[in-house]
Amino acid sequence: MYRLKPEIFNLNYTLDCGQVFRWERDGDWWTGVVGDQVIRVSQDNGELLIDSKLLPEFFSLYFRFDDNLPSICKSIDRDLLINRAIRKYRGLRLIRQDPWECLISYMLSTASSIPMIQKRITLLSQLFGQELEEGYFSFPDPETLANADLSMLDECKLGFRNERIKDAAVEVSSGDLDLDVLFRLEYKYARDRLMRIRGIGEKVADCVLLFAYGKLEAFPVDTHIRQVIQHYHIDDNFFEDCASLSKMGDWGRGYFGPYCGYAQQYLYYQKRVEGFAPLY
DNA sequence: AGCCAGGCGGTCA
DNA sequence: TGACCGCATGGC
Protein backbone atom coordinates (compact mmCIF):
# COMPACT_ATOMS: atom_id res chain seq x y z
CA MET A 1 0.00 0.00 0.00
CA TYR A 2 1.38 3.37 -0.96
CA ARG A 3 0.32 6.89 -1.81
CA LEU A 4 0.48 8.83 -5.07
CA LYS A 5 -0.32 12.47 -5.73
CA PRO A 6 -1.31 13.04 -9.35
CA GLU A 7 -1.62 16.55 -10.76
CA ILE A 8 -5.27 16.81 -11.81
CA PHE A 9 -7.16 13.56 -11.40
CA ASN A 10 -10.55 12.33 -10.22
CA LEU A 11 -10.61 8.59 -9.64
CA ASN A 12 -14.38 8.25 -9.36
CA TYR A 13 -15.11 10.06 -12.61
CA THR A 14 -12.36 8.19 -14.43
CA LEU A 15 -13.54 4.74 -13.38
CA ASP A 16 -17.27 5.47 -13.43
CA CYS A 17 -17.53 7.26 -16.77
CA GLY A 18 -18.17 4.08 -18.76
CA GLN A 19 -14.88 3.68 -20.61
CA VAL A 20 -13.72 0.61 -18.66
CA PHE A 21 -15.75 -2.34 -17.41
CA ARG A 22 -13.47 -4.17 -14.99
CA TRP A 23 -13.70 -1.96 -11.91
CA GLU A 24 -16.29 -2.08 -9.17
CA ARG A 25 -16.86 0.40 -6.39
CA ASP A 26 -17.42 -0.48 -2.76
CA GLY A 27 -17.69 2.65 -0.64
CA ASP A 28 -14.46 4.61 -0.92
CA TRP A 29 -12.57 1.82 -2.62
CA TRP A 30 -12.41 0.61 -6.19
CA THR A 31 -11.34 -2.94 -7.02
CA GLY A 32 -10.27 -3.81 -10.52
CA VAL A 33 -8.56 -6.49 -12.54
CA VAL A 34 -5.84 -5.21 -14.84
CA GLY A 35 -3.83 -7.87 -16.64
CA ASP A 36 -3.00 -10.49 -14.03
CA GLN A 37 -3.32 -8.11 -11.10
CA VAL A 38 -6.17 -7.40 -8.72
CA ILE A 39 -5.81 -3.76 -7.72
CA ARG A 40 -7.50 -1.69 -5.03
CA VAL A 41 -7.50 2.09 -5.20
CA SER A 42 -9.14 4.95 -3.37
CA GLN A 43 -8.69 8.70 -3.39
CA ASP A 44 -8.56 10.99 -0.40
CA ASN A 45 -8.15 14.71 -0.81
CA GLY A 46 -6.65 14.29 -4.26
CA GLU A 47 -4.16 11.70 -3.09
CA LEU A 48 -4.38 8.14 -4.36
CA LEU A 49 -4.18 5.20 -1.96
CA ILE A 50 -2.97 2.22 -3.93
CA ASP A 51 -3.06 -1.38 -2.77
CA SER A 52 -1.02 -3.15 -5.43
CA LYS A 53 2.44 -4.44 -6.10
CA LEU A 54 2.48 -2.48 -9.35
CA LEU A 55 4.73 0.58 -9.32
CA PRO A 56 3.68 4.24 -9.62
CA GLU A 57 5.02 4.24 -13.18
CA PHE A 58 2.35 1.72 -14.12
CA PHE A 59 -0.45 3.93 -12.82
CA SER A 60 1.03 6.98 -14.54
CA LEU A 61 0.66 5.12 -17.82
CA TYR A 62 -2.67 3.47 -17.04
CA PHE A 63 -4.38 6.67 -15.92
CA ARG A 64 -2.60 8.77 -18.55
CA PHE A 65 -1.06 11.21 -16.09
CA ASP A 66 1.18 12.20 -19.00
CA ASP A 67 -1.80 13.90 -20.67
CA ASN A 68 -1.72 17.64 -20.10
CA LEU A 69 -5.34 17.89 -18.99
CA PRO A 70 -5.61 21.70 -18.67
CA SER A 71 -4.20 22.10 -22.15
CA ILE A 72 -6.47 19.41 -23.61
CA CYS A 73 -9.59 20.78 -21.94
CA LYS A 74 -8.74 24.27 -23.14
CA SER A 75 -8.47 23.03 -26.71
CA ILE A 76 -11.86 21.25 -26.69
CA ASP A 77 -13.67 24.03 -24.82
CA ARG A 78 -15.79 25.11 -27.77
CA ASP A 79 -19.24 25.84 -26.33
CA LEU A 80 -21.43 25.97 -23.24
CA LEU A 81 -22.22 22.27 -23.21
CA ILE A 82 -18.67 20.97 -23.23
CA ASN A 83 -17.61 23.82 -20.98
CA ARG A 84 -20.04 22.69 -18.31
CA ALA A 85 -18.85 19.11 -18.63
CA ILE A 86 -15.14 19.83 -18.31
CA ARG A 87 -15.72 22.05 -15.29
CA LYS A 88 -18.13 19.71 -13.53
CA TYR A 89 -16.16 16.53 -14.18
CA ARG A 90 -12.71 18.01 -13.74
CA GLY A 91 -10.06 15.35 -13.37
CA LEU A 92 -11.73 12.76 -15.58
CA ARG A 93 -8.95 11.11 -17.57
CA LEU A 94 -8.98 8.56 -20.34
CA ILE A 95 -7.38 5.21 -19.51
CA ARG A 96 -4.79 3.18 -21.39
CA GLN A 97 -6.49 -0.21 -21.58
CA ASP A 98 -5.13 -3.46 -22.93
CA PRO A 99 -5.94 -3.64 -26.68
CA TRP A 100 -7.09 -7.24 -26.71
CA GLU A 101 -9.39 -6.94 -23.71
CA CYS A 102 -10.68 -3.59 -24.95
CA LEU A 103 -11.36 -5.00 -28.41
CA ILE A 104 -13.46 -7.89 -27.13
CA SER A 105 -15.16 -5.75 -24.48
CA TYR A 106 -16.46 -3.26 -27.03
CA MET A 107 -17.43 -6.01 -29.46
CA LEU A 108 -19.63 -7.20 -26.59
CA SER A 109 -21.04 -3.73 -26.03
CA THR A 110 -23.21 -3.49 -29.13
CA ALA A 111 -26.87 -2.85 -28.33
CA SER A 112 -26.30 -3.54 -24.64
CA SER A 113 -26.46 -1.70 -21.33
CA ILE A 114 -23.28 -1.27 -19.30
CA PRO A 115 -24.34 -3.76 -16.59
CA MET A 116 -24.97 -6.35 -19.31
CA ILE A 117 -21.53 -5.73 -20.82
CA GLN A 118 -19.94 -6.13 -17.41
CA LYS A 119 -21.85 -9.34 -16.85
CA ARG A 120 -20.60 -10.84 -20.13
CA ILE A 121 -16.99 -9.91 -19.37
CA THR A 122 -17.26 -11.35 -15.88
CA LEU A 123 -18.71 -14.61 -17.22
CA LEU A 124 -16.04 -14.86 -19.92
CA SER A 125 -13.33 -14.34 -17.31
CA GLN A 126 -14.84 -16.85 -14.90
CA LEU A 127 -15.16 -19.51 -17.58
CA PHE A 128 -11.99 -18.95 -19.58
CA GLY A 129 -9.63 -16.86 -17.44
CA GLN A 130 -7.33 -17.66 -14.51
CA GLU A 131 -8.44 -17.14 -10.94
CA LEU A 132 -6.10 -14.51 -9.51
CA GLU A 133 -7.60 -14.40 -6.05
CA GLU A 134 -10.90 -15.39 -4.50
CA GLY A 135 -13.60 -14.32 -6.96
CA TYR A 136 -11.36 -12.37 -9.34
CA PHE A 137 -10.39 -13.72 -12.74
CA SER A 138 -8.07 -12.53 -15.47
CA PHE A 139 -9.44 -11.77 -18.93
CA PRO A 140 -9.03 -14.83 -21.20
CA ASP A 141 -6.22 -15.03 -23.78
CA PRO A 142 -6.89 -14.88 -27.52
CA GLU A 143 -5.81 -18.52 -27.82
CA THR A 144 -8.27 -19.65 -25.17
CA LEU A 145 -11.22 -17.93 -26.81
CA ALA A 146 -10.10 -19.08 -30.26
CA ASN A 147 -10.31 -22.68 -29.07
CA ALA A 148 -13.50 -22.26 -27.06
CA ASP A 149 -16.65 -24.20 -27.87
CA LEU A 150 -19.47 -22.03 -29.13
CA SER A 151 -21.75 -23.77 -26.64
CA MET A 152 -19.50 -22.61 -23.80
CA LEU A 153 -19.33 -19.09 -25.18
CA ASP A 154 -23.11 -19.26 -25.24
CA GLU A 155 -23.12 -19.59 -21.48
CA CYS A 156 -21.60 -16.12 -21.28
CA LYS A 157 -24.76 -14.59 -22.76
CA LEU A 158 -22.97 -13.21 -25.80
CA GLY A 159 -26.08 -13.65 -27.94
CA PHE A 160 -25.61 -12.86 -31.63
CA ARG A 161 -22.04 -11.69 -30.91
CA ASN A 162 -21.02 -15.28 -30.22
CA GLU A 163 -19.34 -16.37 -33.47
CA ARG A 164 -17.82 -12.95 -34.07
CA ILE A 165 -15.99 -13.06 -30.75
CA LYS A 166 -14.58 -16.44 -31.61
CA ASP A 167 -13.63 -15.33 -35.13
CA ALA A 168 -11.85 -12.26 -33.77
CA ALA A 169 -9.97 -14.44 -31.29
CA VAL A 170 -8.90 -16.72 -34.14
CA GLU A 171 -7.68 -13.73 -36.13
CA VAL A 172 -5.59 -12.45 -33.24
CA SER A 173 -4.21 -15.77 -32.02
CA SER A 174 -3.28 -16.84 -35.56
CA GLY A 175 -1.30 -13.64 -36.04
CA ASP A 176 -3.55 -12.58 -38.89
CA LEU A 177 -4.33 -9.47 -36.87
CA ASP A 178 -1.30 -8.06 -35.04
CA LEU A 179 -2.67 -5.79 -32.33
CA ASP A 180 0.75 -4.21 -31.69
CA VAL A 181 1.01 -2.94 -35.25
CA LEU A 182 -2.03 -0.71 -34.77
CA PHE A 183 -0.09 1.48 -32.33
CA ARG A 184 2.11 2.60 -35.21
CA LEU A 185 -0.68 3.14 -37.73
CA GLU A 186 -2.26 6.51 -38.27
CA TYR A 187 -5.80 6.79 -36.87
CA LYS A 188 -7.75 6.25 -40.06
CA TYR A 189 -5.65 3.28 -41.22
CA ALA A 190 -5.85 1.61 -37.83
CA ARG A 191 -9.59 2.23 -37.94
CA ASP A 192 -9.96 0.66 -41.40
CA ARG A 193 -8.01 -2.37 -40.22
CA LEU A 194 -10.19 -2.87 -37.17
CA MET A 195 -13.36 -2.49 -39.24
CA ARG A 196 -12.35 -5.44 -41.41
CA ILE A 197 -13.17 -7.62 -38.41
CA ARG A 198 -16.73 -8.89 -38.44
CA GLY A 199 -18.63 -7.21 -35.63
CA ILE A 200 -16.54 -4.03 -35.58
CA GLY A 201 -18.00 -0.90 -37.13
CA GLU A 202 -17.07 2.74 -36.80
CA LYS A 203 -18.21 3.11 -33.21
CA VAL A 204 -16.49 0.05 -31.76
CA ALA A 205 -13.32 0.77 -33.72
CA ASP A 206 -13.26 4.30 -32.33
CA CYS A 207 -13.72 3.07 -28.77
CA VAL A 208 -10.80 0.65 -29.11
CA LEU A 209 -8.59 3.27 -30.74
CA LEU A 210 -9.44 5.81 -28.05
CA PHE A 211 -9.37 3.66 -24.92
CA ALA A 212 -6.56 1.25 -25.80
CA TYR A 213 -4.43 2.88 -28.48
CA GLY A 214 -4.54 6.45 -27.25
CA LYS A 215 -5.76 7.81 -30.57
CA LEU A 216 -7.32 10.90 -29.05
CA GLU A 217 -8.76 11.97 -32.40
CA ALA A 218 -11.22 9.07 -32.26
CA PHE A 219 -14.82 10.22 -31.65
CA PRO A 220 -17.11 7.27 -30.92
CA VAL A 221 -20.73 8.04 -31.78
CA ASP A 222 -23.02 5.89 -29.70
CA THR A 223 -26.69 6.38 -28.92
CA HIS A 224 -25.98 8.88 -26.11
CA ILE A 225 -23.64 11.06 -28.13
CA ARG A 226 -26.05 10.98 -31.06
CA GLN A 227 -28.86 12.14 -28.77
CA VAL A 228 -26.72 14.90 -27.29
CA ILE A 229 -25.74 16.21 -30.72
CA GLN A 230 -29.34 16.09 -31.92
CA HIS A 231 -30.76 17.65 -28.76
CA TYR A 232 -28.45 20.63 -28.43
CA HIS A 233 -27.46 21.01 -32.11
CA ILE A 234 -24.47 22.97 -30.94
CA ASP A 235 -22.98 23.67 -34.35
CA ASP A 236 -24.39 26.21 -36.82
CA ASN A 237 -23.94 23.75 -39.66
CA PHE A 238 -25.53 21.00 -37.64
CA PHE A 239 -28.12 19.84 -40.14
CA GLU A 240 -25.66 19.66 -43.00
CA ASP A 241 -22.81 18.07 -41.09
CA CYS A 242 -24.58 15.60 -38.84
CA ALA A 243 -27.14 13.84 -40.97
CA SER A 244 -25.80 10.33 -40.26
CA LEU A 245 -23.86 8.65 -37.49
CA SER A 246 -20.79 8.48 -39.68
CA LYS A 247 -20.98 12.19 -40.37
CA MET A 248 -21.43 12.90 -36.66
CA GLY A 249 -18.01 11.34 -36.10
CA ASP A 250 -16.45 13.46 -38.80
CA TRP A 251 -18.20 16.48 -37.38
CA GLY A 252 -16.87 15.78 -33.87
CA ARG A 253 -13.32 15.49 -35.12
CA GLY A 254 -13.56 18.75 -37.00
CA TYR A 255 -15.43 20.62 -34.31
CA PHE A 256 -13.42 19.62 -31.23
CA GLY A 257 -10.08 19.00 -32.93
CA PRO A 258 -7.28 16.51 -32.25
CA TYR A 259 -8.40 15.82 -28.67
CA CYS A 260 -12.05 15.24 -29.56
CA GLY A 261 -11.89 11.82 -27.89
CA TYR A 262 -11.68 13.58 -24.54
CA ALA A 263 -14.61 15.81 -25.50
CA GLN A 264 -16.62 12.74 -26.40
CA GLN A 265 -15.99 11.12 -23.04
CA TYR A 266 -16.92 14.24 -21.06
CA LEU A 267 -20.13 14.65 -23.07
CA TYR A 268 -20.97 10.99 -22.75
CA TYR A 269 -20.53 10.95 -18.98
CA GLN A 270 -22.44 14.19 -18.55
CA LYS A 271 -25.34 12.81 -20.57
CA ARG A 272 -25.45 9.58 -18.57
CA VAL A 273 -25.37 11.35 -15.22
CA GLU A 274 -27.54 14.38 -15.97
CA GLY A 275 -29.56 13.56 -19.06
CA PHE A 276 -30.44 16.62 -21.13
CA ALA A 277 -29.86 19.30 -18.53
CA PRO A 278 -30.78 22.78 -19.77
CA LEU A 279 -28.00 25.16 -20.81
CA TYR A 280 -27.93 28.59 -19.25
C1' DA B 1 -46.15 -5.70 -24.55
C1' DG B 2 -42.90 -2.82 -26.36
C1' DC B 3 -38.81 -0.06 -26.19
C1' DC B 4 -34.08 0.67 -25.17
C1' DA B 5 -29.22 -0.46 -24.24
C1' DG B 6 -21.63 2.68 -25.57
C1' DG B 7 -24.19 -1.37 -33.03
C1' DC B 8 -23.37 -4.12 -36.95
C1' DG B 9 -24.20 -6.31 -41.44
C1' DG B 10 -27.19 -7.15 -45.12
C1' DT B 11 -30.64 -5.67 -48.37
C1' DC B 12 -33.16 -2.68 -51.25
C1' DA B 13 -34.24 1.69 -53.49
C1' DT C 1 -25.59 6.97 -49.67
C1' DG C 2 -29.68 6.25 -46.72
C1' DA C 3 -33.45 3.85 -44.50
C1' DC C 4 -35.03 -0.33 -42.61
C1' DC C 5 -34.47 -4.88 -40.34
C1' DG C 6 -32.92 -8.89 -37.59
C1' DC C 7 -29.80 -10.13 -34.46
C1' DA C 8 -29.82 -12.30 -28.27
C1' DT C 9 -30.40 -10.58 -23.88
C1' DG C 10 -32.26 -8.30 -19.87
C1' DG C 11 -34.28 -4.14 -17.46
C1' DC C 12 -37.90 -1.01 -17.20
GROMACS .gro file of C-alpha atoms (C1' of nucleotides) in nm:
model
  305
    1MET     CA    1   0.000   0.000   0.000
    2TYR     CA    2   0.138   0.337  -0.096
    3ARG     CA    3   0.032   0.689  -0.181
    4LEU     CA    4   0.048   0.883  -0.507
    5LYS     CA    5  -0.032   1.247  -0.573
    6PRO     CA    6  -0.131   1.304  -0.935
    7GLU     CA    7  -0.162   1.655  -1.076
    8ILE     CA    8  -0.527   1.681  -1.181
    9PHE     CA    9  -0.716   1.356  -1.140
   10ASN     CA   10  -1.055   1.233  -1.022
   11LEU     CA   11  -1.061   0.859  -0.964
   12ASN     CA   12  -1.438   0.825  -0.936
   13TYR     CA   13  -1.511   1.006  -1.261
   14THR     CA   14  -1.236   0.819  -1.443
   15LEU     CA   15  -1.354   0.474  -1.338
   16ASP     CA   16  -1.727   0.547  -1.343
   17CYS     CA   17  -1.753   0.726  -1.677
   18GLY     CA   18  -1.817   0.408  -1.876
   19GLN     CA   19  -1.488   0.368  -2.061
   20VAL     CA   20  -1.372   0.061  -1.866
   21PHE     CA   21  -1.575  -0.234  -1.741
   22ARG     CA   22  -1.347  -0.417  -1.499
   23TRP     CA   23  -1.370  -0.196  -1.191
   24GLU     CA   24  -1.629  -0.208  -0.917
   25ARG     CA   25  -1.686   0.040  -0.639
   26ASP     CA   26  -1.742  -0.048  -0.276
   27GLY     CA   27  -1.769   0.265  -0.064
   28ASP     CA   28  -1.446   0.461  -0.092
   29TRP     CA   29  -1.257   0.182  -0.262
   30TRP     CA   30  -1.241   0.061  -0.619
   31THR     CA   31  -1.134  -0.294  -0.702
   32GLY     CA   32  -1.027  -0.381  -1.052
   33VAL     CA   33  -0.856  -0.649  -1.254
   34VAL     CA   34  -0.584  -0.521  -1.484
   35GLY     CA   35  -0.383  -0.787  -1.664
   36ASP     CA   36  -0.300  -1.049  -1.403
   37GLN     CA   37  -0.332  -0.811  -1.110
   38VAL     CA   38  -0.617  -0.740  -0.872
   39ILE     CA   39  -0.581  -0.376  -0.772
   40ARG     CA   40  -0.750  -0.169  -0.503
   41VAL     CA   41  -0.750   0.209  -0.520
   42SER     CA   42  -0.914   0.495  -0.337
   43GLN     CA   43  -0.869   0.870  -0.339
   44ASP     CA   44  -0.856   1.099  -0.040
   45ASN     CA   45  -0.815   1.471  -0.081
   46GLY     CA   46  -0.665   1.429  -0.426
   47GLU     CA   47  -0.416   1.170  -0.309
   48LEU     CA   48  -0.438   0.814  -0.436
   49LEU     CA   49  -0.418   0.520  -0.196
   50ILE     CA   50  -0.297   0.222  -0.393
   51ASP     CA   51  -0.306  -0.138  -0.277
   52SER     CA   52  -0.102  -0.315  -0.543
   53LYS     CA   53   0.244  -0.444  -0.610
   54LEU     CA   54   0.248  -0.248  -0.935
   55LEU     CA   55   0.473   0.058  -0.932
   56PRO     CA   56   0.368   0.424  -0.962
   57GLU     CA   57   0.502   0.424  -1.318
   58PHE     CA   58   0.235   0.172  -1.412
   59PHE     CA   59  -0.045   0.393  -1.282
   60SER     CA   60   0.103   0.698  -1.454
   61LEU     CA   61   0.066   0.512  -1.782
   62TYR     CA   62  -0.267   0.347  -1.704
   63PHE     CA   63  -0.438   0.667  -1.592
   64ARG     CA   64  -0.260   0.877  -1.855
   65PHE     CA   65  -0.106   1.121  -1.609
   66ASP     CA   66   0.118   1.220  -1.900
   67ASP     CA   67  -0.180   1.390  -2.067
   68ASN     CA   68  -0.172   1.764  -2.010
   69LEU     CA   69  -0.534   1.789  -1.899
   70PRO     CA   70  -0.561   2.170  -1.867
   71SER     CA   71  -0.420   2.210  -2.215
   72ILE     CA   72  -0.647   1.941  -2.361
   73CYS     CA   73  -0.959   2.078  -2.194
   74LYS     CA   74  -0.874   2.427  -2.314
   75SER     CA   75  -0.847   2.303  -2.671
   76ILE     CA   76  -1.186   2.125  -2.669
   77ASP     CA   77  -1.367   2.403  -2.482
   78ARG     CA   78  -1.579   2.511  -2.777
   79ASP     CA   79  -1.924   2.584  -2.633
   80LEU     CA   80  -2.143   2.597  -2.324
   81LEU     CA   81  -2.222   2.227  -2.321
   82ILE     CA   82  -1.867   2.097  -2.323
   83ASN     CA   83  -1.761   2.382  -2.098
   84ARG     CA   84  -2.004   2.269  -1.831
   85ALA     CA   85  -1.885   1.911  -1.863
   86ILE     CA   86  -1.514   1.983  -1.831
   87ARG     CA   87  -1.572   2.205  -1.529
   88LYS     CA   88  -1.813   1.971  -1.353
   89TYR     CA   89  -1.616   1.653  -1.418
   90ARG     CA   90  -1.271   1.801  -1.374
   91GLY     CA   91  -1.006   1.535  -1.337
   92LEU     CA   92  -1.173   1.276  -1.558
   93ARG     CA   93  -0.895   1.111  -1.757
   94LEU     CA   94  -0.898   0.856  -2.034
   95ILE     CA   95  -0.738   0.521  -1.951
   96ARG     CA   96  -0.479   0.318  -2.139
   97GLN     CA   97  -0.649  -0.021  -2.158
   98ASP     CA   98  -0.513  -0.346  -2.293
   99PRO     CA   99  -0.594  -0.364  -2.668
  100TRP     CA  100  -0.709  -0.724  -2.671
  101GLU     CA  101  -0.939  -0.694  -2.371
  102CYS     CA  102  -1.068  -0.359  -2.495
  103LEU     CA  103  -1.136  -0.500  -2.841
  104ILE     CA  104  -1.346  -0.789  -2.713
  105SER     CA  105  -1.516  -0.575  -2.448
  106TYR     CA  106  -1.646  -0.326  -2.703
  107MET     CA  107  -1.743  -0.601  -2.946
  108LEU     CA  108  -1.963  -0.720  -2.659
  109SER     CA  109  -2.104  -0.373  -2.603
  110THR     CA  110  -2.321  -0.349  -2.913
  111ALA     CA  111  -2.687  -0.285  -2.833
  112SER     CA  112  -2.630  -0.354  -2.464
  113SER     CA  113  -2.646  -0.170  -2.133
  114ILE     CA  114  -2.328  -0.127  -1.930
  115PRO     CA  115  -2.434  -0.376  -1.659
  116MET     CA  116  -2.497  -0.635  -1.931
  117ILE     CA  117  -2.153  -0.573  -2.082
  118GLN     CA  118  -1.994  -0.613  -1.741
  119LYS     CA  119  -2.185  -0.934  -1.685
  120ARG     CA  120  -2.060  -1.084  -2.013
  121ILE     CA  121  -1.699  -0.991  -1.937
  122THR     CA  122  -1.726  -1.135  -1.588
  123LEU     CA  123  -1.871  -1.461  -1.722
  124LEU     CA  124  -1.604  -1.486  -1.992
  125SER     CA  125  -1.333  -1.434  -1.731
  126GLN     CA  126  -1.484  -1.685  -1.490
  127LEU     CA  127  -1.516  -1.951  -1.758
  128PHE     CA  128  -1.199  -1.895  -1.958
  129GLY     CA  129  -0.963  -1.686  -1.744
  130GLN     CA  130  -0.733  -1.766  -1.451
  131GLU     CA  131  -0.844  -1.714  -1.094
  132LEU     CA  132  -0.610  -1.451  -0.951
  133GLU     CA  133  -0.760  -1.440  -0.605
  134GLU     CA  134  -1.090  -1.539  -0.450
  135GLY     CA  135  -1.360  -1.432  -0.696
  136TYR     CA  136  -1.136  -1.237  -0.934
  137PHE     CA  137  -1.039  -1.372  -1.274
  138SER     CA  138  -0.807  -1.253  -1.547
  139PHE     CA  139  -0.944  -1.177  -1.893
  140PRO     CA  140  -0.903  -1.483  -2.120
  141ASP     CA  141  -0.622  -1.503  -2.378
  142PRO     CA  142  -0.689  -1.488  -2.752
  143GLU     CA  143  -0.581  -1.852  -2.782
  144THR     CA  144  -0.827  -1.965  -2.517
  145LEU     CA  145  -1.122  -1.793  -2.681
  146ALA     CA  146  -1.010  -1.908  -3.026
  147ASN     CA  147  -1.031  -2.268  -2.907
  148ALA     CA  148  -1.350  -2.226  -2.706
  149ASP     CA  149  -1.665  -2.420  -2.787
  150LEU     CA  150  -1.947  -2.203  -2.913
  151SER     CA  151  -2.175  -2.377  -2.664
  152MET     CA  152  -1.950  -2.261  -2.380
  153LEU     CA  153  -1.933  -1.909  -2.518
  154ASP     CA  154  -2.311  -1.926  -2.524
  155GLU     CA  155  -2.312  -1.959  -2.148
  156CYS     CA  156  -2.160  -1.612  -2.128
  157LYS     CA  157  -2.476  -1.459  -2.276
  158LEU     CA  158  -2.297  -1.321  -2.580
  159GLY     CA  159  -2.608  -1.365  -2.794
  160PHE     CA  160  -2.561  -1.286  -3.163
  161ARG     CA  161  -2.204  -1.169  -3.091
  162ASN     CA  162  -2.102  -1.528  -3.022
  163GLU     CA  163  -1.934  -1.637  -3.347
  164ARG     CA  164  -1.782  -1.295  -3.407
  165ILE     CA  165  -1.599  -1.306  -3.075
  166LYS     CA  166  -1.458  -1.644  -3.161
  167ASP     CA  167  -1.363  -1.533  -3.513
  168ALA     CA  168  -1.185  -1.226  -3.377
  169ALA     CA  169  -0.997  -1.444  -3.129
  170VAL     CA  170  -0.890  -1.672  -3.414
  171GLU     CA  171  -0.768  -1.373  -3.613
  172VAL     CA  172  -0.559  -1.245  -3.324
  173SER     CA  173  -0.421  -1.577  -3.202
  174SER     CA  174  -0.328  -1.684  -3.556
  175GLY     CA  175  -0.130  -1.364  -3.604
  176ASP     CA  176  -0.355  -1.258  -3.889
  177LEU     CA  177  -0.433  -0.947  -3.687
  178ASP     CA  178  -0.130  -0.806  -3.504
  179LEU     CA  179  -0.267  -0.579  -3.233
  180ASP     CA  180   0.075  -0.421  -3.169
  181VAL     CA  181   0.101  -0.294  -3.525
  182LEU     CA  182  -0.203  -0.071  -3.477
  183PHE     CA  183  -0.009   0.148  -3.233
  184ARG     CA  184   0.211   0.260  -3.521
  185LEU     CA  185  -0.068   0.314  -3.773
  186GLU     CA  186  -0.226   0.651  -3.827
  187TYR     CA  187  -0.580   0.679  -3.687
  188LYS     CA  188  -0.775   0.625  -4.006
  189TYR     CA  189  -0.565   0.328  -4.122
  190ALA     CA  190  -0.585   0.161  -3.783
  191ARG     CA  191  -0.959   0.223  -3.794
  192ASP     CA  192  -0.996   0.066  -4.140
  193ARG     CA  193  -0.801  -0.237  -4.022
  194LEU     CA  194  -1.019  -0.287  -3.717
  195MET     CA  195  -1.336  -0.249  -3.924
  196ARG     CA  196  -1.235  -0.544  -4.141
  197ILE     CA  197  -1.317  -0.762  -3.841
  198ARG     CA  198  -1.673  -0.889  -3.844
  199GLY     CA  199  -1.863  -0.721  -3.563
  200ILE     CA  200  -1.654  -0.403  -3.558
  201GLY     CA  201  -1.800  -0.090  -3.713
  202GLU     CA  202  -1.707   0.274  -3.680
  203LYS     CA  203  -1.821   0.311  -3.321
  204VAL     CA  204  -1.649   0.005  -3.176
  205ALA     CA  205  -1.332   0.077  -3.372
  206ASP     CA  206  -1.326   0.430  -3.233
  207CYS     CA  207  -1.372   0.307  -2.877
  208VAL     CA  208  -1.080   0.065  -2.911
  209LEU     CA  209  -0.859   0.327  -3.074
  210LEU     CA  210  -0.944   0.581  -2.805
  211PHE     CA  211  -0.937   0.366  -2.492
  212ALA     CA  212  -0.656   0.125  -2.580
  213TYR     CA  213  -0.443   0.288  -2.848
  214GLY     CA  214  -0.454   0.645  -2.725
  215LYS     CA  215  -0.576   0.781  -3.057
  216LEU     CA  216  -0.732   1.090  -2.905
  217GLU     CA  217  -0.876   1.197  -3.240
  218ALA     CA  218  -1.122   0.907  -3.226
  219PHE     CA  219  -1.482   1.022  -3.165
  220PRO     CA  220  -1.711   0.727  -3.092
  221VAL     CA  221  -2.073   0.804  -3.178
  222ASP     CA  222  -2.302   0.589  -2.970
  223THR     CA  223  -2.669   0.638  -2.892
  224HIS     CA  224  -2.598   0.888  -2.611
  225ILE     CA  225  -2.364   1.106  -2.813
  226ARG     CA  226  -2.605   1.098  -3.106
  227GLN     CA  227  -2.886   1.214  -2.877
  228VAL     CA  228  -2.672   1.490  -2.729
  229ILE     CA  229  -2.574   1.621  -3.072
  230GLN     CA  230  -2.934   1.609  -3.192
  231HIS     CA  231  -3.076   1.765  -2.876
  232TYR     CA  232  -2.845   2.063  -2.843
  233HIS     CA  233  -2.746   2.101  -3.211
  234ILE     CA  234  -2.447   2.297  -3.094
  235ASP     CA  235  -2.298   2.367  -3.435
  236ASP     CA  236  -2.439   2.621  -3.682
  237ASN     CA  237  -2.394   2.375  -3.966
  238PHE     CA  238  -2.553   2.100  -3.764
  239PHE     CA  239  -2.812   1.984  -4.014
  240GLU     CA  240  -2.566   1.966  -4.300
  241ASP     CA  241  -2.281   1.807  -4.109
  242CYS     CA  242  -2.458   1.560  -3.884
  243ALA     CA  243  -2.714   1.384  -4.097
  244SER     CA  244  -2.580   1.033  -4.026
  245LEU     CA  245  -2.386   0.865  -3.749
  246SER     CA  246  -2.079   0.848  -3.968
  247LYS     CA  247  -2.098   1.219  -4.037
  248MET     CA  248  -2.143   1.290  -3.666
  249GLY     CA  249  -1.801   1.134  -3.610
  250ASP     CA  250  -1.645   1.346  -3.880
  251TRP     CA  251  -1.820   1.648  -3.738
  252GLY     CA  252  -1.687   1.578  -3.387
  253ARG     CA  253  -1.332   1.549  -3.512
  254GLY     CA  254  -1.356   1.875  -3.700
  255TYR     CA  255  -1.543   2.062  -3.431
  256PHE     CA  256  -1.342   1.962  -3.123
  257GLY     CA  257  -1.008   1.900  -3.293
  258PRO     CA  258  -0.728   1.651  -3.225
  259TYR     CA  259  -0.840   1.582  -2.867
  260CYS     CA  260  -1.205   1.524  -2.956
  261GLY     CA  261  -1.189   1.182  -2.789
  262TYR     CA  262  -1.168   1.358  -2.454
  263ALA     CA  263  -1.461   1.581  -2.550
  264GLN     CA  264  -1.662   1.274  -2.640
  265GLN     CA  265  -1.599   1.112  -2.304
  266TYR     CA  266  -1.692   1.424  -2.106
  267LEU     CA  267  -2.013   1.465  -2.307
  268TYR     CA  268  -2.097   1.099  -2.275
  269TYR     CA  269  -2.053   1.095  -1.898
  270GLN     CA  270  -2.244   1.419  -1.855
  271LYS     CA  271  -2.534   1.281  -2.057
  272ARG     CA  272  -2.545   0.958  -1.857
  273VAL     CA  273  -2.537   1.135  -1.522
  274GLU     CA  274  -2.754   1.438  -1.597
  275GLY     CA  275  -2.956   1.356  -1.906
  276PHE     CA  276  -3.044   1.662  -2.113
  277ALA     CA  277  -2.986   1.930  -1.853
  278PRO     CA  278  -3.078   2.278  -1.977
  279LEU     CA  279  -2.800   2.516  -2.081
  280TYR     CA  280  -2.793   2.859  -1.925
  281DA     C1'  281  -4.615  -0.570  -2.455
  282DG     C1'  282  -4.290  -0.282  -2.636
  283DC     C1'  283  -3.881  -0.006  -2.619
  284DC     C1'  284  -3.408   0.067  -2.517
  285DA     C1'  285  -2.922  -0.046  -2.424
  286DG     C1'  286  -2.163   0.268  -2.557
  287DG     C1'  287  -2.419  -0.137  -3.303
  288DC     C1'  288  -2.337  -0.412  -3.695
  289DG     C1'  289  -2.420  -0.631  -4.144
  290DG     C1'  290  -2.719  -0.715  -4.512
  291DT     C1'  291  -3.064  -0.567  -4.837
  292DC     C1'  292  -3.316  -0.268  -5.125
  293DA     C1'  293  -3.424   0.169  -5.349
  294DT     C1'  294  -2.559   0.697  -4.967
  295DG     C1'  295  -2.968   0.625  -4.672
  296DA     C1'  296  -3.345   0.385  -4.450
  297DC     C1'  297  -3.503  -0.033  -4.261
  298DC     C1'  298  -3.447  -0.488  -4.034
  299DG     C1'  299  -3.292  -0.889  -3.759
  300DC     C1'  300  -2.980  -1.013  -3.446
  301DA     C1'  301  -2.982  -1.230  -2.827
  302DT     C1'  302  -3.040  -1.058  -2.388
  303DG     C1'  303  -3.226  -0.830  -1.987
  304DG     C1'  304  -3.428  -0.414  -1.746
  305DC     C1'  305  -3.790  -0.101  -1.720
   0.00000   0.00000   0.00000
